[in-house]
Structure formats: structure tokens, C-alpha cells
Short mmCIF file of C-alpha atoms in Angstrom, two decimals:
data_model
loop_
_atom_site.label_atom_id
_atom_site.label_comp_id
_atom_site.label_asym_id
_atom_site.label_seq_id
_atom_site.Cartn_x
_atom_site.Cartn_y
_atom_site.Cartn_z
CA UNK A 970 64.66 2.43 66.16
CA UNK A 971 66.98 3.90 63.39
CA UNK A 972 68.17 0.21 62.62
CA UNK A 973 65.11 -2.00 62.96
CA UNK A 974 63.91 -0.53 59.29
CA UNK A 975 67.08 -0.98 57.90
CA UNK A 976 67.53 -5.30 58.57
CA UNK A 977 64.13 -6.06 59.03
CA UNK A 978 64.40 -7.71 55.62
CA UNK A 979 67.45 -9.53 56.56
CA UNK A 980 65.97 -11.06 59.45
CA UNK A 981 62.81 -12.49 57.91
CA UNK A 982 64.73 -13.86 55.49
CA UNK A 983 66.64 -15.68 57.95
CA UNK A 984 64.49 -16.60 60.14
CA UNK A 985 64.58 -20.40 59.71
CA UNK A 986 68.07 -19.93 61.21
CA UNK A 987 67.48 -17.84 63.74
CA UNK A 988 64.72 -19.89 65.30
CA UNK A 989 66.88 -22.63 65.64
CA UNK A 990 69.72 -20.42 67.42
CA UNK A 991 69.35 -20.97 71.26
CA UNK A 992 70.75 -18.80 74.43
CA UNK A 993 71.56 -15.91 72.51
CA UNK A 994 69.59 -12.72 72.95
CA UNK A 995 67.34 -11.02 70.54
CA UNK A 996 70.52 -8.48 70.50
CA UNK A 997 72.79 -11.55 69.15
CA UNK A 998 70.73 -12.19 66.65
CA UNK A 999 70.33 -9.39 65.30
CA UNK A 1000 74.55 -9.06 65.48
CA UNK A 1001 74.62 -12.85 63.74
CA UNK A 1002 73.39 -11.88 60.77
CA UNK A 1003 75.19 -8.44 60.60
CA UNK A 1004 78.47 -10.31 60.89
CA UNK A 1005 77.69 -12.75 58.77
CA UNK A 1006 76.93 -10.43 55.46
CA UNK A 1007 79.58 -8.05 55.75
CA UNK A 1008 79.03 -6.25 52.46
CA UNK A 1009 75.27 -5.67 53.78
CA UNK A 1010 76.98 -4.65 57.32
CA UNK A 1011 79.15 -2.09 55.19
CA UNK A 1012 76.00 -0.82 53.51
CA UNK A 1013 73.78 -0.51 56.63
CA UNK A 1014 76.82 1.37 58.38
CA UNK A 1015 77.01 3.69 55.05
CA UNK A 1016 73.38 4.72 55.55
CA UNK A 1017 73.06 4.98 59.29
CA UNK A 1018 76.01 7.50 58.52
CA UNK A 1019 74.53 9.63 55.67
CA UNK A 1020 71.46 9.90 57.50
CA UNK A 1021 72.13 10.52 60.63
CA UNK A 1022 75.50 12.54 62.22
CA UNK A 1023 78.04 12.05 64.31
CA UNK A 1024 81.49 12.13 65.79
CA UNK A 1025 82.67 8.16 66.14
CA UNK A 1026 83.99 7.57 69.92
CA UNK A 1027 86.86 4.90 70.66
CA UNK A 1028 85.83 2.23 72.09
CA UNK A 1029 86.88 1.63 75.95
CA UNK A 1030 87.18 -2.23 76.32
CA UNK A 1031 90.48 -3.79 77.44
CA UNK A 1032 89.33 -7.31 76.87
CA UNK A 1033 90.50 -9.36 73.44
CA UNK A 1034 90.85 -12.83 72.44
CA UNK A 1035 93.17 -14.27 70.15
CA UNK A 1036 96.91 -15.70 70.23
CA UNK A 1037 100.08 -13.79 71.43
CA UNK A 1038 102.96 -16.57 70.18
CA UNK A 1039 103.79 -18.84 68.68
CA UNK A 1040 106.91 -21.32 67.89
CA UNK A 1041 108.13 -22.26 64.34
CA UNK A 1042 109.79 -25.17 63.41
CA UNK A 1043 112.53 -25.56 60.33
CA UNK A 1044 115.26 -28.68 59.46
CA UNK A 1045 118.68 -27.98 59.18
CA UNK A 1046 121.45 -29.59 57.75
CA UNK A 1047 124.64 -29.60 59.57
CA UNK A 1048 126.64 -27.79 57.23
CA UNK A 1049 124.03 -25.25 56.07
CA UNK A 1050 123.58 -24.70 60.01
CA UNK A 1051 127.61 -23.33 60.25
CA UNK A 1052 126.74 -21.03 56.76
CA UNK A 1053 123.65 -20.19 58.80
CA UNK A 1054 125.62 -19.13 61.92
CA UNK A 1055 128.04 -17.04 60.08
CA UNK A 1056 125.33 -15.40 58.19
CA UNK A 1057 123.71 -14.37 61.62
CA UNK A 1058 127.25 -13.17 62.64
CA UNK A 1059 127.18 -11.04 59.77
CA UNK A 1060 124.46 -9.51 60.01
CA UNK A 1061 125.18 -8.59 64.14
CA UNK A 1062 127.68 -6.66 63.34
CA UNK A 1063 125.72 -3.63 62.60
CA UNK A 1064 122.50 -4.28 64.62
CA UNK A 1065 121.77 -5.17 68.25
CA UNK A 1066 121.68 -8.86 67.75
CA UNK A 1067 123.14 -11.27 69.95
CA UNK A 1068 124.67 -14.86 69.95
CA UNK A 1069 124.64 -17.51 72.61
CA UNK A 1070 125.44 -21.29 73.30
CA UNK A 1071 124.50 -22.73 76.13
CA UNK A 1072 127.19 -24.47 78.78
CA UNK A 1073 126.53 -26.30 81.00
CA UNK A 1074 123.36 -25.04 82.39
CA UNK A 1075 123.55 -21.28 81.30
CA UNK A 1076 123.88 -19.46 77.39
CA UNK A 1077 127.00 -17.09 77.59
CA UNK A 1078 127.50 -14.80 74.57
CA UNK A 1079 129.33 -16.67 71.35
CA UNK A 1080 131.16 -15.48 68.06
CA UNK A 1081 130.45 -17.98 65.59
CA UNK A 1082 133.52 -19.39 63.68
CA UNK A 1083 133.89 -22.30 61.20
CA UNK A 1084 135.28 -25.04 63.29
CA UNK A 1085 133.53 -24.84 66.47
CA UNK A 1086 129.75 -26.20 65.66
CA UNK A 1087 127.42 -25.69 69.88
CA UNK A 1088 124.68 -28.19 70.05
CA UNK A 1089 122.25 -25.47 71.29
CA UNK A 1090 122.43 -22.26 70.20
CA UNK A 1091 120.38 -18.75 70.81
CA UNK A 1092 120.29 -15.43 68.88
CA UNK A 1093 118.15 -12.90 70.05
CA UNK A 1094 118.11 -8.64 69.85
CA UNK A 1095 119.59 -6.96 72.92
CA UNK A 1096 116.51 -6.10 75.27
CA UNK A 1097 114.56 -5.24 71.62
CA UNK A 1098 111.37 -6.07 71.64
CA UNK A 1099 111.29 -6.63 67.62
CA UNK A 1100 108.77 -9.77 68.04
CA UNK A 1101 111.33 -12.30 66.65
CA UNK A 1102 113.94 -14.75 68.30
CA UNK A 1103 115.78 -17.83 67.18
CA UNK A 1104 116.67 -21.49 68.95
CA UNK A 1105 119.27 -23.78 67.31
CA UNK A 1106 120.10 -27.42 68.53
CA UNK A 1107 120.78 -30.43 67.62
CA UNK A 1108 118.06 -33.04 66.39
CA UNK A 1109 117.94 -35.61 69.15
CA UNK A 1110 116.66 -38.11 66.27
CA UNK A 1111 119.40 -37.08 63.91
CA UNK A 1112 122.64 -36.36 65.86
CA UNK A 1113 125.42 -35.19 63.90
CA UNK A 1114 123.22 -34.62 60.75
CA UNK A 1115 120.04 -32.27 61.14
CA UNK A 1116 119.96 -29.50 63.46
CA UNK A 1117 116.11 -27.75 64.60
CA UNK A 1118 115.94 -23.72 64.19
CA UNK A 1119 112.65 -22.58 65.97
CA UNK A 1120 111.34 -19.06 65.04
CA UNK A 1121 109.59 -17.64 68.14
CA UNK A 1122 107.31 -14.77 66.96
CA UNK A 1123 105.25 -12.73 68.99
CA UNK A 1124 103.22 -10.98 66.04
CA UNK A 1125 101.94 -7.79 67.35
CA UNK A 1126 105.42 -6.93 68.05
CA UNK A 1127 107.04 -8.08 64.73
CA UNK A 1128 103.73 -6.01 63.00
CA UNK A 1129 105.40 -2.79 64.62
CA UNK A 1130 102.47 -2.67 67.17
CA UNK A 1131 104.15 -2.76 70.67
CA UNK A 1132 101.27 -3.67 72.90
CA UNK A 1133 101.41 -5.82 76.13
CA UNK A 1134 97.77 -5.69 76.60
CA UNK A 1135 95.70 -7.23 73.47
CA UNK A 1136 95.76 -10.47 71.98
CA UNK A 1137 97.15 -10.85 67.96
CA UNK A 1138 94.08 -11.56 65.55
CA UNK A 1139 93.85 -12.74 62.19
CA UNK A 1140 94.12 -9.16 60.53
CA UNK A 1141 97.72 -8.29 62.56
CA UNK A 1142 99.73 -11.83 60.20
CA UNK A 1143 99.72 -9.86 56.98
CA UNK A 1144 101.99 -7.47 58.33
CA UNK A 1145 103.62 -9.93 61.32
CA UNK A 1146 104.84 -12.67 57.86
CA UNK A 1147 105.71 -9.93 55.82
CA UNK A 1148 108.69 -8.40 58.47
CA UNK A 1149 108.98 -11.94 59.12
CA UNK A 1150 110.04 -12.55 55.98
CA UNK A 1151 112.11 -9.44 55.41
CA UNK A 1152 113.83 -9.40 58.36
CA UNK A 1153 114.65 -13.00 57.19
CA UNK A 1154 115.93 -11.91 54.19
CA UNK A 1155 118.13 -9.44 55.58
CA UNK A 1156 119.76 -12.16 57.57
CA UNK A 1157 120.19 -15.23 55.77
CA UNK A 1158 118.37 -17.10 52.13
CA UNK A 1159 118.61 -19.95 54.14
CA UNK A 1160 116.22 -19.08 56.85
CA UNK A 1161 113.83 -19.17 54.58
CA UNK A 1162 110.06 -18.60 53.77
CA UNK A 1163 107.00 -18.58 56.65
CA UNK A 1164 105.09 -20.99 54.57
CA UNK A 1165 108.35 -23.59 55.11
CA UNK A 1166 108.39 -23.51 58.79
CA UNK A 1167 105.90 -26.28 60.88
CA UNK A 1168 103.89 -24.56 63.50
CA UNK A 1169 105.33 -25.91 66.54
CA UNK A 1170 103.36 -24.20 68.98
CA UNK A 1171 100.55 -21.51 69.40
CA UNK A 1172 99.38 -20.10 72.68
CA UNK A 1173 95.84 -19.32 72.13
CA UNK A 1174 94.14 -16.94 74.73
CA UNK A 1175 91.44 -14.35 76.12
CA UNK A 1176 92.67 -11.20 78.27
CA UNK A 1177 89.73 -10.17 79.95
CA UNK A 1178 89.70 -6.91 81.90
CA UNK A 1179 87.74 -6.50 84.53
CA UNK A 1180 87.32 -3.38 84.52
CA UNK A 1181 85.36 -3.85 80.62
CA UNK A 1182 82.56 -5.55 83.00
CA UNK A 1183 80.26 -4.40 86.30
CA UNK A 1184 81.31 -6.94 88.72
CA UNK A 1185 82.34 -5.69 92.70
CA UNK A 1186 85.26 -7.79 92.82
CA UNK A 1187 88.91 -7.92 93.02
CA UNK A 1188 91.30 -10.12 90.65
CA UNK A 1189 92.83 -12.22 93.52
CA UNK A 1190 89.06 -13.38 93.99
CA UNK A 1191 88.95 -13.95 90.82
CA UNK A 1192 92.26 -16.18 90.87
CA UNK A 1193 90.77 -17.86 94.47
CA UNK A 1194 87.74 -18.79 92.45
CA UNK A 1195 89.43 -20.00 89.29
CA UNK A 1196 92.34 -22.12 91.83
CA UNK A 1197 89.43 -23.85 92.79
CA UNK A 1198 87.91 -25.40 89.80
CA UNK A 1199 88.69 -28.92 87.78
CA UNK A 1200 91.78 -30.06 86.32
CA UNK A 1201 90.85 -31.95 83.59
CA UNK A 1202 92.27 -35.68 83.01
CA UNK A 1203 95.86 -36.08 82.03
CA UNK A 1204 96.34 -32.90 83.85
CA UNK A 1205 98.39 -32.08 86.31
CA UNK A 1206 98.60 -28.59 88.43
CA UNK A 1207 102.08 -27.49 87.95
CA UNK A 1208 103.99 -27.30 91.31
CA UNK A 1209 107.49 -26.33 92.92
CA UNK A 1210 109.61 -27.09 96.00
CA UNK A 1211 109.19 -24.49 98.51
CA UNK A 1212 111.71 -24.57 100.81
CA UNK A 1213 110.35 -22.66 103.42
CA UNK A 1214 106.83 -25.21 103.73
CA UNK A 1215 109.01 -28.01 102.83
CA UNK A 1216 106.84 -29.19 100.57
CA UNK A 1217 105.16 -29.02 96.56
CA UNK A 1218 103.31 -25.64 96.23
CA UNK A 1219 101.56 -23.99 93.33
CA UNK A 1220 101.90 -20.48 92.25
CA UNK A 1221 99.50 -18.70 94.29
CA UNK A 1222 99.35 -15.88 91.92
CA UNK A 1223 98.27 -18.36 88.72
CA UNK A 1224 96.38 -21.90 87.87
CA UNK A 1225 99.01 -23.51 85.38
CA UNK A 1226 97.88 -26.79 84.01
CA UNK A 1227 100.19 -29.18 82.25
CA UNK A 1228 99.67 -31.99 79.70
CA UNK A 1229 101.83 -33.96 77.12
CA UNK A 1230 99.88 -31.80 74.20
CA UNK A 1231 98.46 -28.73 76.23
CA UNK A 1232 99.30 -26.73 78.54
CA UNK A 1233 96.18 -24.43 80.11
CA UNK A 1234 97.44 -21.09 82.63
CA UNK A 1235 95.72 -18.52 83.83
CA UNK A 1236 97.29 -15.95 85.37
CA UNK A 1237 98.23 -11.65 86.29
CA UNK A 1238 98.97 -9.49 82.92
CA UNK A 1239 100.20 -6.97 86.20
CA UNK A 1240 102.20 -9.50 87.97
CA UNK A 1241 103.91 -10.75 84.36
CA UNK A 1242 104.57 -7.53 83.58
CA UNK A 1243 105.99 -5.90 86.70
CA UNK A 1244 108.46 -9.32 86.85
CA UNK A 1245 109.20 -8.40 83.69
CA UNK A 1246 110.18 -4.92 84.00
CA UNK A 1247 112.41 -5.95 87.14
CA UNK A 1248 114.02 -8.46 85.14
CA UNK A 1249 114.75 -5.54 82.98
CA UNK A 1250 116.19 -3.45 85.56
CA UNK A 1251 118.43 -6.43 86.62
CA UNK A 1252 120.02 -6.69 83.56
CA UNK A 1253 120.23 -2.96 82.86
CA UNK A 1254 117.61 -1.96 80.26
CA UNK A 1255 114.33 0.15 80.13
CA UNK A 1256 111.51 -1.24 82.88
CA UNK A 1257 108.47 -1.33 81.18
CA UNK A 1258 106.68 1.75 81.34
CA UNK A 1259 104.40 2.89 84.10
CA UNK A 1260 101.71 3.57 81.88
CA UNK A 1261 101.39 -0.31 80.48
CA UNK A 1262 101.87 -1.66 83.96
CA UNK A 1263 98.78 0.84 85.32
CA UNK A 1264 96.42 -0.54 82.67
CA UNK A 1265 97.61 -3.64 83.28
CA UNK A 1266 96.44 -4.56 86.92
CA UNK A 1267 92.90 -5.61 86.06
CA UNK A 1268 94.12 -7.88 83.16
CA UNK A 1269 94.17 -11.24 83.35
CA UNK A 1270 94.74 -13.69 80.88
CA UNK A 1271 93.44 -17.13 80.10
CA UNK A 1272 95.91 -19.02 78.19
CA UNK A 1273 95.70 -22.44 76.10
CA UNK A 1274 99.48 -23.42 74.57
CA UNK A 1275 99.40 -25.78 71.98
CA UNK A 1276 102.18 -27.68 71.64
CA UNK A 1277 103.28 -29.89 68.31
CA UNK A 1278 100.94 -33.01 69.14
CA UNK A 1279 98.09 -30.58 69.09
CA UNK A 1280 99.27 -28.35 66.10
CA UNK A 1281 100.07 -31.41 63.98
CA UNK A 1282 96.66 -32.69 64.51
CA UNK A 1283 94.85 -29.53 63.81
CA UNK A 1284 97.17 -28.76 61.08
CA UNK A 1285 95.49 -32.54 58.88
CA UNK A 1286 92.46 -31.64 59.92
CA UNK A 1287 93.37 -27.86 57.99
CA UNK A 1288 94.66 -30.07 55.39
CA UNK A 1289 91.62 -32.56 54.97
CA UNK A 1290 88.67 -29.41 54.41
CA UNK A 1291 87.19 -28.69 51.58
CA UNK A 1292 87.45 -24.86 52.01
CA UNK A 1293 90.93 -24.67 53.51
CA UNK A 1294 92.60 -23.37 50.58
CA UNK A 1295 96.36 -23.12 49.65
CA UNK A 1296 97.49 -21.50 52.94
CA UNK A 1297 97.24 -24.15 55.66
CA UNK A 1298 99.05 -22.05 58.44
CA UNK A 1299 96.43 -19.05 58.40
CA UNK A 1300 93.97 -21.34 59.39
CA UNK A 1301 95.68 -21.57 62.75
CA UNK A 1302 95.16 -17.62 63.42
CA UNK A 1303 91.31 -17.49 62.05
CA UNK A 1304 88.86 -15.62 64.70
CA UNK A 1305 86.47 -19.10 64.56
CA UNK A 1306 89.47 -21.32 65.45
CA UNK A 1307 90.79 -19.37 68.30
CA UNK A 1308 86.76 -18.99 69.40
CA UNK A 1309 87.03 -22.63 69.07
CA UNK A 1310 89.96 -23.31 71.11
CA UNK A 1311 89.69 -20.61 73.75
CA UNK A 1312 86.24 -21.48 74.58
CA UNK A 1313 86.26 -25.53 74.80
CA UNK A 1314 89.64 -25.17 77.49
CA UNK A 1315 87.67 -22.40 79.25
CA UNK A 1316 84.59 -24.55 79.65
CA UNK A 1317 86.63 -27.41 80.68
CA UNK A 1318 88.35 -25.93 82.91
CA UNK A 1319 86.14 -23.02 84.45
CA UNK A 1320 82.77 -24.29 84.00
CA UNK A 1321 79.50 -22.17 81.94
CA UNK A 1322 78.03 -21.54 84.70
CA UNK A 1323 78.31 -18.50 87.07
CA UNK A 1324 79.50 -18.08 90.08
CA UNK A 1325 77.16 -17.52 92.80
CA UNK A 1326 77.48 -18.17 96.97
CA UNK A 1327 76.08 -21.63 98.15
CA UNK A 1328 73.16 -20.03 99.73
CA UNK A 1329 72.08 -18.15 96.60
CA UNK A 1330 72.71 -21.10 94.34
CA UNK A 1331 70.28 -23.05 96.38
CA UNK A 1332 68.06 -20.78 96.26
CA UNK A 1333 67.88 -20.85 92.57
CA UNK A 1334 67.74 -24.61 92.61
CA UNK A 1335 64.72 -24.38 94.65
CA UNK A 1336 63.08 -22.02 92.58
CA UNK A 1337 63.10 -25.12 89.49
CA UNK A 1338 60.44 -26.86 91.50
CA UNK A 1339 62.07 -29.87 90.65
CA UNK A 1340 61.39 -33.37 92.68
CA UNK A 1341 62.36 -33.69 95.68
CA UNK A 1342 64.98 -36.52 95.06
CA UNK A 1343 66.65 -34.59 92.46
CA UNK A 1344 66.58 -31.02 94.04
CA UNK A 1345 68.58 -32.85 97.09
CA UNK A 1346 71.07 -34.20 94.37
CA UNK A 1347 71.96 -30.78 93.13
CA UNK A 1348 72.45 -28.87 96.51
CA UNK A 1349 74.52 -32.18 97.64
CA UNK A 1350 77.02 -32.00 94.96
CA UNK A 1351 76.99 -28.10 95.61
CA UNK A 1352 77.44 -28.74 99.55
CA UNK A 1353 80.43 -31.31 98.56
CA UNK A 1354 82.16 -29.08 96.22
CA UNK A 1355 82.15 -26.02 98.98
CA UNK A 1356 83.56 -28.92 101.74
CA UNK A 1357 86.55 -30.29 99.65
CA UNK A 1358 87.36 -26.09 98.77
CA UNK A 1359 87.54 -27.18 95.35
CA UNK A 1360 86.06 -29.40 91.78
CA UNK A 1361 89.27 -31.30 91.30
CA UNK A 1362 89.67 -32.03 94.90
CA UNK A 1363 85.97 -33.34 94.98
CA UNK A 1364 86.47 -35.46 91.90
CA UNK A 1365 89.32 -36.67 93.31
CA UNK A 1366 87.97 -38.46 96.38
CA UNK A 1367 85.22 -40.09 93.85
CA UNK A 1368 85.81 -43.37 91.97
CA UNK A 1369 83.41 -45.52 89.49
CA UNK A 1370 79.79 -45.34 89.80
CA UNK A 1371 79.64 -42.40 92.18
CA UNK A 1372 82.50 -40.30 89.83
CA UNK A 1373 80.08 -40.45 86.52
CA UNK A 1374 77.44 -39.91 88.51
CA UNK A 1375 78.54 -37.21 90.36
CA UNK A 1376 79.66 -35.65 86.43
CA UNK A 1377 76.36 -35.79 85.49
CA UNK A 1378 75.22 -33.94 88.48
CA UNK A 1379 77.76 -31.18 87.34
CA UNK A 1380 76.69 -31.07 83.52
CA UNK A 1381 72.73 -30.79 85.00
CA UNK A 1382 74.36 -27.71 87.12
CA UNK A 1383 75.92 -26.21 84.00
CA UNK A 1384 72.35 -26.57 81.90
CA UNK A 1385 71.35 -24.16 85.10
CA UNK A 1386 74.15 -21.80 84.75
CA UNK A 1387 75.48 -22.51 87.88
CA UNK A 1388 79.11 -23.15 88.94
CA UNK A 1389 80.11 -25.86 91.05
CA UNK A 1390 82.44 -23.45 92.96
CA UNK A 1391 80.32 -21.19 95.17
CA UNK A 1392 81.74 -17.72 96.07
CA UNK A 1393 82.76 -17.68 100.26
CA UNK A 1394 79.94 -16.03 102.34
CA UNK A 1395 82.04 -13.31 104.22
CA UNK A 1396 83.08 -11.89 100.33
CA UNK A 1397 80.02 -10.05 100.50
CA UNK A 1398 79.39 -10.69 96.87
CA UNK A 1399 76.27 -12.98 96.01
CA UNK A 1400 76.76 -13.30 91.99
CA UNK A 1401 79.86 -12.89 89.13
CA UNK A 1402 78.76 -13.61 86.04
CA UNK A 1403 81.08 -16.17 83.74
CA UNK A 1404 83.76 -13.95 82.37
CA UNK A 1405 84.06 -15.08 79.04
CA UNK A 1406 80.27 -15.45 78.30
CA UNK A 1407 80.64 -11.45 79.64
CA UNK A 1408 83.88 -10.70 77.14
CA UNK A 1409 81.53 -12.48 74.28
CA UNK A 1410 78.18 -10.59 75.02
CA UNK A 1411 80.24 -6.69 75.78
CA UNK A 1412 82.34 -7.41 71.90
CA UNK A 1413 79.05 -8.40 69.94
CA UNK A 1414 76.76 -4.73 71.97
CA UNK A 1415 79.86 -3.29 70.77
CA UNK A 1416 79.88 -4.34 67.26
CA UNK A 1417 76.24 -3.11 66.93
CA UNK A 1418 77.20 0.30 67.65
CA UNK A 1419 78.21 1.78 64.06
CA UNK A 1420 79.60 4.92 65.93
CA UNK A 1421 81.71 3.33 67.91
CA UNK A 1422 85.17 3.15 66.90
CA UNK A 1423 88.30 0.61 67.42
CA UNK A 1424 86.03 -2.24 68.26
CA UNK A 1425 87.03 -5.93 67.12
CA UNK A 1426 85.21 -6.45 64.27
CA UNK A 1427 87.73 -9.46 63.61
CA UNK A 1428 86.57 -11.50 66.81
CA UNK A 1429 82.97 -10.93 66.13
CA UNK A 1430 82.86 -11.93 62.42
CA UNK A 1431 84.45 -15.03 64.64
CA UNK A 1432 81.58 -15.31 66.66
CA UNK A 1433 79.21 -14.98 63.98
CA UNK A 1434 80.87 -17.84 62.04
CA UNK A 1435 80.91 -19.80 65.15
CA UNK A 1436 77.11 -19.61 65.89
CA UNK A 1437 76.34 -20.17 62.01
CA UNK A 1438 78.10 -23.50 62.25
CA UNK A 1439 77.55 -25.03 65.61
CA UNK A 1440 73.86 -23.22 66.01
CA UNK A 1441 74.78 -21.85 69.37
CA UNK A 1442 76.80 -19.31 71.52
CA UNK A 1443 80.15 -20.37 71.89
CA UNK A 1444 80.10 -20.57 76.23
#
């Protein structure tokens, strides 16, 4: 009631937009064009505080979407590579840095000299999580000439924010490319600027907390639910030997899909954390602590790595906009293109739709009234789908005709909001609602709440630019 008065005049003269804005609640809208005029956002926030009280809570939600890596890529000359190698020698002598080569299958600690050259070389700090590591080798393409140094970054860390938990956004680079580039400078000239590295990779993802969202389930559902749906084409589950079956298995713990440009995994924040801290142990250092890994066993993050075909790609399309500007490599970290990315995989993958049990899915098929031809169509490709225990399986046994037909069936599904995969009957549980439509709707309530402190506001402004330029919700 306090805010109606206040955008009123905002939203009739939108209006035109927002009529042609589908799916997204009256509560969306009114978010959309918040986000979208952030100096009237600012203002509206500035008067809802002078006229009205209050003490600013934190906000409680675990879920965030953004990017927590990412590879860069630099060429090397030979020689400048040995200069390199001493400089990093240098510069260990007086912090916890360390040198390896690999041989034969394993990196053993190295002390760099001037007439030994390794083809593949490592430095990394001593169990210090400083958000920066290096990879030296030789260029397959150039032998003998140009050696590769990737940069691995993980920028929450290198920003001096050590949090397992939350995704990088946009806002944390500033800080993340400015210790990049000091700690660079400290080293060596010759590892240079971050504008002069290639973006190699970027894993783009969501962490999504179940505990942000009201839904009576537990995450190895979850993970039974998500093993079960498609793998896209050119995708292929990844697998290992397990000698005890004596046969391929996945990880039963994560759904880890593999292309030549993309790799898509979903899998336990808890479980990668807890491995890690044992791995710790192993070697002798600090576990992580108990605190992290509590908060942690709800988390679980869905993960899209791009790998160079992808970021070259993405990196001309940067390059061929008209509002790109100078700096082509923040355009990889902006809230819209991780939106983007995180989103189409998820849909891909996942599905739009909910998940609800077969019976109850029916049921809401029946309720369309639709013919009888086509409501037997639906509940067939539903009835498949629950026989075969999973979408890629069913897709699978499908060939010509009866595989695009079958597709269309599923995209008529999704209009419906209903996922293929039906939750088992003896679960108990007759509806979960699609997580990341629920991470999307929980940030954008949240970033109406001008009280409300810690939310965001990065990833939102991202959703707002998303639904000005595509003219719907993102999932």
C-alpha cells in the first residue's frame, strides 16, 4: 500500500510493455520496471525510508547464480617462459608458493634453473586459498617455440571474499582483476595484463538451496529426479569402471554431462566440500571448517563449463554489438549473460515444467478438457517416460517419425508446466516446483523489499534486462 502511490506513474507509463510481458506475476512486473530505472529505484527506496522507519534485516537466502571460475589463456615464447620461471622462483622464496613439473604421470615439486626447460609445469600457493593458480606447457601446435600459461581464477577468492557457498557476480571482477593484476605484478612484467589473456573457460552456474524454498523433500530426491532427465545431443553421461559391478557406472551422487564445447554437472556443494576437506587432511592442512560444510548440505549446484569453442564464439559475438564497448571480457561476467546461459542448459537439460507424480500429472491433463485423441497422447508419453525410469532413456529407444513426434509431445507438456519425469508414488510427495523458476521468483520478492538487506540486486537488474529484451521470464 505504501508503494503502489509511489510507481503508479511508472507503470502507466509503461504499460505498452508490460502488456506484452507474459508468465510473470503482477509482482514481476512491478520488480521489471524497478530494476530497470535504477536511479528511480534509488529514489523510491530514499522515500519509503524518510517516511517510514525501520531497522533493515539480512536477507536469509542461500541460493545465487553466477560463475565461480574461470581459465585464462596467454602465449609464451620459449625463452621469455625460462625468464618467466625464474621470476616465479623469485618471488617463492618469501611466500608460500610452490613449483611443479609433471613426470611421468604425477607433478613432484621443482626449482627452476636455466638449463632445464619441463614441458608442463604448475605453480600454485601451499593449501592457500588466494583464488589464483598457474599451468605451463608446451604448445602442441608450436613445439619447441610457444609455450601456453593458463591463469585459473576463482574470483571471490582472489576479491578477498572466502566463500564456498555463493556464486561470483559482475560487481565481485573490479576487485578479483585488480589483485589479479597486482599479484601479477609482484611476480613477473611478463605475466602481464587481464585484458591480454583469452578466456579459455568459464563455468557458469546456479547454487540453489533448498532450504531458500518450501518443498518436503530431500536433496538425493532431488539428484534421483534430475539423474533421470534428457541428455541433450552430442552429450554423453560421463561414466567410470567400477570394478566391483564390472561394468561403466555414473556418479550416483551427480549428473555430469560432457560435450566437445560444454560440459553441464550438477551435483552436492556438501559432498564437494567434505571430499575436499579430507583431501585436506590427507595432505596435512586445515579441513574446511565445520561451519561451511553445515550450511552446505542443502546446496546444490547446477553447473554449465564453457570451454574455448564456446568462449571464442561468445567472445565475436561480444565483439560484433553495438553496445559492447572497449572491454570485451566483462561481457562474459554480466548478470543477463550468465541469466542467459544458466537458464537455456537448465531448460535443456531439466525441463520448465514441474515435477509432479504420474497420477497427479494426469489429473491436470484431464482437467484441459482437451480431445480425446490428444489427452491420450499426453498421458502416453507421461506413462512411457515413468516405464523407461528416465527422458534420455525414452528418447533413446525412439527413432524418425515417432522421435520428433514424441518431442513435440514433450514441448506441449512444457507449455503445461509439467515435467516429463514424474515423482515415484511411495515418496509421498505429489508436487516440487522447478527450482530455478523458484530461485528466480524468491530473488525478484526479495528485491521488492527495500528493508531487506544483502539481497542480489546484481542478479535481478539481470533479470530485469533479460525480460526487457526477450519479453518473457527467463524459465
Amino acid at each position: 500500500t505504501h508503494l503502489y502511490p509511489l510507481i503508479r506513474p511508472l507503470i502507466v507509463n509503461d504499460m505498452p510493455m508490460i502488456i506484452n510481458i507474459f508468465n510473470i506475476s503482477l509482482l514481476h512486473h512491478l520488480c521489471y520496471i524497478w530494476l530497470l530505472r535504477k536511479n528511480i529505484l534509488d529514489m523510491i527506496m530514499k522515500s519509503f525510508v524518510n517516511k517510514h522507519s525501520f531497522v533493515g534485516k539480512e536477507s536469509s537466502m542461500l541460493s545465487s547464480l553466477g560463475f565461480h571460475t574461470m581459465t585464462l589463456d596467454l602465449s609464451l615464447l620459449r625463452d621469455d617462459v625460462k625468464i618467466l620461471l625464474l621470476d616465479f622462483k623469485t618471488y617463492s622464496e618469501t611466500t608460500p608458493l610452490k613449483i611443479y613439473r609433471k613426470k611421468e604421470k604425477k607433478y613432484v615439486l621443482y626449482t627452476p634453473s636455466e638449463d632445464y626447460l619441463p614441458s608442463d609445469i604448475k605453480i600454485c600457493y601451499d593449501n592457500q586459498c588466494c583464488g589464483i593458480q598457474w599451468h605451463l606447457y608446451e604448445d602442441c601446435y608450436l613445439a619447441n617455440i610457444c609455450y601456453i600459461l593458463e591463469a585459473r581464477m576463482n574470483p571471490k577468492f582472489l576479491a578477498g571474499i572466502h566463500d564456498y557457498l555463493t556464486a561470483a557476480v559482475y560487481g565481485d571482477m573490479n576487485i578479483a582483476i585488480s589483485n589479479f593484476i597486482l599479484e601479477s605484478k609482484k611476480i613477473s612484467p611478463l605475466l602481464s595484463k587481464f585484458d591480454d589473456y583469452k578466456i579459455k573457460r568459464i563455468d557458469y552456474c546456479v547454487n540453489i538451496s533448498l532450504d531458500d524454498f518450501k518443498i518436503s523433500c530431500s536433496p538425493e530426491q532431488i539428484t534421483n529426479l534430475i539423474k533421470r532427465s534428457d541428455i541433450p545431443f552430442h552429450y554423453k553421461e560421463w561414466m567410470e569402471y567400477d570394478n566391483i559391478a564390472h561394468r561403466m557406472k555414473s556418479n550416483p551422487e551427480s549428473f555430469y554431462l560432457c560435450s566437445r564445447s560444454v560440459n553441464i554437472n550438477y551435483y552436492s556443494k556438501y559432498l564437494q566440500l567434505l571430499n575436499l576437506s579430507n583431501q585436506n587432511l590427507k595432505n596435512g592442512y586445515s579441513p574446511v571448517d565445520q561451519e561451511t560444510l553445515d550450511a552446505s548440505r542443502n546446496i546444490y549446484r547446477f553447473e554449465v563449463q564453457y570451454k574455448y569453442f564456446k568462449t571464442y564464439s561468445l567472445s565475436k559475438k561480444f565483439e560484433a554489438a553495438e553496445d559492447t564497448g572497449p572491454n570485451i571480457s566483462m561481457q562474459f561476467f554480466k548478470p543477463l549473460t550468465c541469466i542467459e546461459i544458466v537458464s537455456s542448459y537448465y531448460e535443456k537439460v531439466i525441463g520448465k515444467g514441474d515435477w509432479y507424480t504420474l497420477q497427479e500429472a494426469v489429473q491436470k491433463i484431464k482437467s484441459k478438457n482437451f480431445n480425446s485423441q490428444k489427452e491420450k497422447r499426453l498421458i502416453d508419453a507421461l506413462q512411457y517416460v515413468s516405464q523407461c525410469r528416465s527422458l534420455a532413456k525414452a528418447k533413446a529407444l525412439l527413432h524418425g517419425y515417432k522421435l520428433e513426434a514424441f518431442k513435440r509431445t514433450l514441448n506441449e507438456l512444457s507449455s503445461f508446466n509439467i515435467n516429463p519425469v514424474t515423482i515415484p508414488k511411495e515418496w509421498g510427495i505429489k508436487h516440487i516446483p522447478n527450482l530455478l523458476r523458484s530461485y528466480f521468483n524468491r530473488l525478484i520478492e526479495e528485491a521488492c523489499q527495500p528493508d531487506l538487506l544483502g539481497t542480489d540486486t546484481c542478479t535481478a537488474h539481470g533479470y530485469a534486462e533479460y525480460v526487457k529484451k526477450y519479453g518473457r521470464s527467463p524459465i
